[in-house]
CSV table of C-alpha atoms and ligand atoms in Angstrom, one decimal:
chain,number,residue,atom,x,y,z
A,6,MET,CA,118.2,17.2,3.8
A,7,LYS,CA,117.9,13.9,2.0
A,8,ASN,CA,114.8,11.7,2.4
A,9,GLU,CA,116.4,9.2,4.9
A,10,MET,CA,116.2,8.2,8.5
A,11,PRO,CA,118.2,10.6,10.8
A,12,ARG,CA,120.8,9.1,13.1
A,13,LEU,CA,119.8,9.3,16.7
A,14,GLN,CA,122.4,10.9,19.0
A,15,TYR,CA,121.1,8.9,22.0
A,16,PRO,CA,120.3,5.3,22.8
A,17,VAL,CA,116.7,4.2,22.2
A,18,ASN,CA,116.1,4.3,26.0
A,19,GLY,CA,118.2,7.5,26.4
A,20,LEU,CA,115.3,9.9,26.8
A,21,GLU,CA,113.6,7.9,29.5
A,22,PRO,CA,111.5,8.6,31.6
A,23,ILE,CA,110.4,11.6,29.5
A,24,ILE,CA,110.1,9.6,26.3
A,25,SER,CA,110.1,5.8,26.7
A,26,ALA,CA,112.0,3.4,24.5
A,27,GLU,CA,108.7,2.0,23.4
A,28,THR,CA,107.6,5.4,22.1
A,29,ILE,CA,110.9,5.9,20.3
A,30,GLU,CA,110.5,2.4,18.7
A,31,TYR,CA,107.1,3.3,17.4
A,32,HIS,CA,107.4,7.0,16.7
A,33,TYR,CA,110.9,6.9,15.2
A,34,GLY,CA,111.1,3.3,14.0
A,35,LYS,CA,107.6,3.0,12.6
A,36,HIS,CA,105.9,6.4,12.1
A,37,LEU,CA,108.9,8.2,10.7
A,38,GLN,CA,110.1,5.2,8.7
A,39,THR,CA,106.6,5.1,7.1
A,40,TYR,CA,106.8,8.8,6.1
A,41,VAL,CA,110.3,8.2,4.6
A,42,THR,CA,109.1,5.2,2.7
A,43,ASN,CA,105.9,6.9,1.5
A,44,LEU,CA,107.7,10.0,0.3
A,45,ALA,CA,110.3,7.9,-1.6
A,46,ASN,CA,107.5,6.0,-3.4
A,47,LEU,CA,105.4,9.2,-4.1
A,48,VAL,CA,108.2,11.2,-5.7
A,49,LYS,CA,109.3,8.5,-8.1
A,50,GLY,CA,109.0,9.8,-11.6
A,51,THR,CA,107.9,13.3,-10.5
A,52,LYS,CA,109.8,16.5,-10.6
A,53,TYR,CA,110.4,16.2,-6.9
A,54,GLU,CA,112.5,13.1,-7.2
A,55,GLN,CA,115.8,15.0,-7.1
A,56,CYS,CA,114.7,17.7,-4.6
A,57,ASP,CA,115.8,17.9,-1.1
A,58,VAL,CA,113.1,17.6,1.6
A,59,GLU,CA,113.1,21.3,2.5
A,60,GLU,CA,112.5,22.2,-1.2
A,61,ILE,CA,109.5,19.9,-1.4
A,62,VAL,CA,108.1,21.3,1.8
A,63,ALA,CA,108.5,24.9,0.6
A,64,THR,CA,107.1,24.3,-2.9
A,65,ALA,CA,104.9,21.2,-3.3
A,66,PRO,CA,101.2,21.8,-3.6
A,67,ASP,CA,99.0,20.5,-0.7
A,68,GLY,CA,98.7,16.7,-1.0
A,69,GLY,CA,100.5,13.5,-0.3
A,70,ILE,CA,104.0,14.5,-1.4
A,71,TYR,CA,103.8,17.7,0.7
A,72,ASN,CA,102.3,15.9,3.7
A,73,ASN,CA,104.9,13.1,3.8
A,74,ALA,CA,107.8,15.5,3.1
A,75,GLY,CA,106.6,17.8,5.9
A,76,GLN,CA,106.5,14.9,8.3
A,77,VAL,CA,110.0,13.7,7.3
A,78,LEU,CA,111.4,17.2,7.9
A,79,ASN,CA,109.4,17.8,11.1
A,80,HIS,CA,110.4,14.4,12.7
A,81,THR,CA,114.0,14.8,11.6
A,82,LEU,CA,114.2,18.1,13.4
A,83,TYR,CA,112.3,16.7,16.4
A,84,PHE,CA,114.4,13.6,16.9
A,85,THR,CA,117.7,15.5,16.5
A,86,GLN,CA,116.9,18.2,19.0
A,87,PHE,CA,117.0,16.0,22.1
A,88,ALA,CA,119.7,14.7,24.4
A,89,VAL,CA,119.9,12.6,27.5
A,90,ALA,CA,118.4,14.5,30.4
A,91,GLY,CA,121.3,16.0,32.4
A,92,GLN,CA,123.5,16.3,29.3
A,93,CYS,CA,121.4,19.0,27.6
A,94,ARG,CA,123.2,22.3,26.9
A,95,LEU,CA,121.5,25.7,27.6
A,96,PRO,CA,121.1,28.5,25.0
A,97,GLU,CA,124.3,30.5,24.6
A,98,GLY,CA,125.6,33.2,22.3
A,99,ARG,CA,123.3,34.5,19.5
A,100,LEU,CA,120.5,32.2,20.4
A,101,ALA,CA,120.5,33.3,24.0
A,102,GLU,CA,120.6,37.0,22.9
A,103,LEU,CA,117.6,36.5,20.6
A,104,ILE,CA,115.6,34.7,23.2
A,105,ASP,CA,116.2,37.5,25.7
A,106,ARG,CA,115.4,40.2,23.1
A,107,ASP,CA,112.2,38.6,21.7
A,108,PHE,CA,110.8,36.8,24.8
A,109,GLY,CA,112.5,38.4,27.8
A,110,SER,CA,113.6,35.1,29.2
A,111,LEU,CA,113.8,31.4,28.4
A,112,ASP,CA,111.0,30.7,30.8
A,113,GLU,CA,108.7,33.0,28.9
A,114,LEU,CA,109.6,31.3,25.6
A,115,LYS,CA,108.8,27.9,27.2
A,116,ARG,CA,105.5,29.2,28.5
A,117,GLN,CA,104.4,30.5,25.2
A,118,MET,CA,105.5,27.3,23.4
A,119,GLU,CA,103.6,25.2,25.9
A,120,ASP,CA,100.5,27.2,25.3
A,121,ALA,CA,100.8,26.8,21.5
A,122,ALA,CA,101.3,23.0,21.9
A,123,ILE,CA,98.7,22.3,24.5
A,124,GLY,CA,96.1,24.5,22.9
A,125,LEU,CA,96.4,23.1,19.4
A,126,PHE,CA,93.2,21.4,18.4
A,127,GLY,CA,93.8,18.0,16.9
A,128,SER,CA,97.1,16.8,15.4
A,129,GLY,CA,100.0,19.1,14.6
A,130,TRP,CA,103.1,20.9,15.8
A,131,ALA,CA,104.2,23.9,17.9
A,132,TRP,CA,107.2,25.6,16.4
A,133,LEU,CA,109.9,28.1,17.3
A,134,SER,CA,111.3,29.6,14.1
A,135,LEU,CA,113.2,32.6,12.8
A,136,THR,CA,111.3,34.9,10.6
A,137,PRO,CA,113.0,36.3,7.4
A,138,ASP,CA,113.5,39.6,9.2
A,139,GLY,CA,115.4,37.9,12.0
A,140,LYS,CA,112.9,37.6,14.8
A,141,LEU,CA,112.1,34.5,16.8
A,142,GLN,CA,108.4,33.5,16.7
A,143,ILE,CA,106.2,30.7,18.0
A,144,THR,CA,103.5,29.3,15.8
A,145,ARG,CA,101.1,26.5,15.8
A,146,GLU,CA,100.8,24.3,12.7
A,147,GLY,CA,98.1,21.7,11.9
A,148,ASN,CA,99.0,18.2,10.6
A,149,ALA,CA,102.4,18.2,8.7
A,150,GLY,CA,102.8,22.0,8.9
A,151,ASN,CA,106.3,23.6,9.1
A,152,PRO,CA,107.1,27.3,9.3
A,153,LEU,CA,109.5,26.8,6.3
A,154,ARG,CA,106.3,26.8,4.2
A,155,SER,CA,105.8,30.5,5.1
A,156,GLY,CA,109.5,31.5,4.7
A,157,ALA,CA,110.7,31.1,8.3
A,158,ARG,CA,113.6,28.9,9.5
A,159,PRO,CA,112.4,26.1,11.8
A,160,LEU,CA,114.4,25.9,15.0
A,161,LEU,CA,112.5,23.8,17.6
A,162,CYS,CA,109.3,21.8,17.5
A,163,ILE,CA,106.9,20.0,19.7
A,164,ASP,CA,104.9,17.1,18.1
A,165,VAL,CA,101.4,17.0,19.5
A,166,TRP,CA,100.1,14.2,17.3
A,167,GLU,CA,98.8,11.6,19.8
A,168,HIS,CA,101.4,9.1,18.6
A,169,ALA,CA,104.1,11.3,20.2
A,170,TYR,CA,102.8,10.8,23.8
A,171,TYR,CA,99.9,8.4,24.1
A,172,ILE,CA,102.0,5.3,25.1
A,173,ASP,CA,103.7,7.3,28.0
A,174,TYR,CA,101.2,9.9,29.0
A,175,ARG,CA,97.8,8.7,27.5
A,176,ASN,CA,95.6,11.7,27.2
A,177,ARG,CA,97.8,14.0,29.4
A,178,ARG,CA,99.3,16.1,26.6
A,179,ALA,CA,100.2,19.0,28.9
A,180,ASP,CA,102.3,16.8,31.2
A,181,HIS,CA,104.2,15.5,28.1
A,182,VAL,CA,104.8,19.0,26.7
A,183,LYS,CA,106.0,20.4,30.0
A,184,ALA,CA,108.4,17.4,30.6
A,185,LEU,CA,110.0,17.8,27.2
A,186,TRP,CA,112.2,20.7,28.3
A,187,GLN,CA,114.3,18.3,30.3
A,188,ILE,CA,115.6,16.7,27.1
A,189,VAL,CA,115.8,19.7,24.7
A,190,ASP,CA,119.4,20.3,23.8
A,191,TRP,CA,119.6,24.0,23.1
A,192,GLN,CA,122.9,23.8,21.3
A,193,ALA,CA,121.2,21.6,18.7
A,194,VAL,CA,118.6,24.3,18.3
A,195,ALA,CA,121.3,27.0,18.1
A,196,ASP,CA,123.1,25.0,15.3
A,197,ARG,CA,119.9,25.6,13.2
A,198,LEU,CA,120.1,29.4,13.4
B,1,LIG,MN1,105.1,12.4,15.2
């Protein structure tokens, strides 16, 4: 992945009422744009200048370059995993098999991921990822954390920084998290396997 803004596969108001156009305008248009700009400035003249974003997240020491690369990667995965409600595709094939094997059902996966997101103290992310030995796992990462940092393949994420939900849900993080399932496009998740 290059350090650049991902193209949205939906109109800016396409995720309403789950995520408003105003939230997309700020979260995508301002927060993510700032991470992309900051990362571009920070890597200039360093050994990370030619690296892709995943490589920086996996290898950079804690600090500004790692934090901004993490947020570019996290938000790119976040904004490209959604589709217009009613047009989202369910898990199929290998992804559906892994979900059944490792969680028993899609509902149980959702429940565990909601718990991870709602229970995270402060800013961060809940993740579904694939471990190096091929098992699905749910983890909770503070700040710019991404499971790639510990060798797992990131598949699906929930952003619980307040900027992700405060315009639309104010302090009701749980309501936001539970509503997100209506716009998760599981085929986009499967494509990351
Ligand atoms: Mn965010």
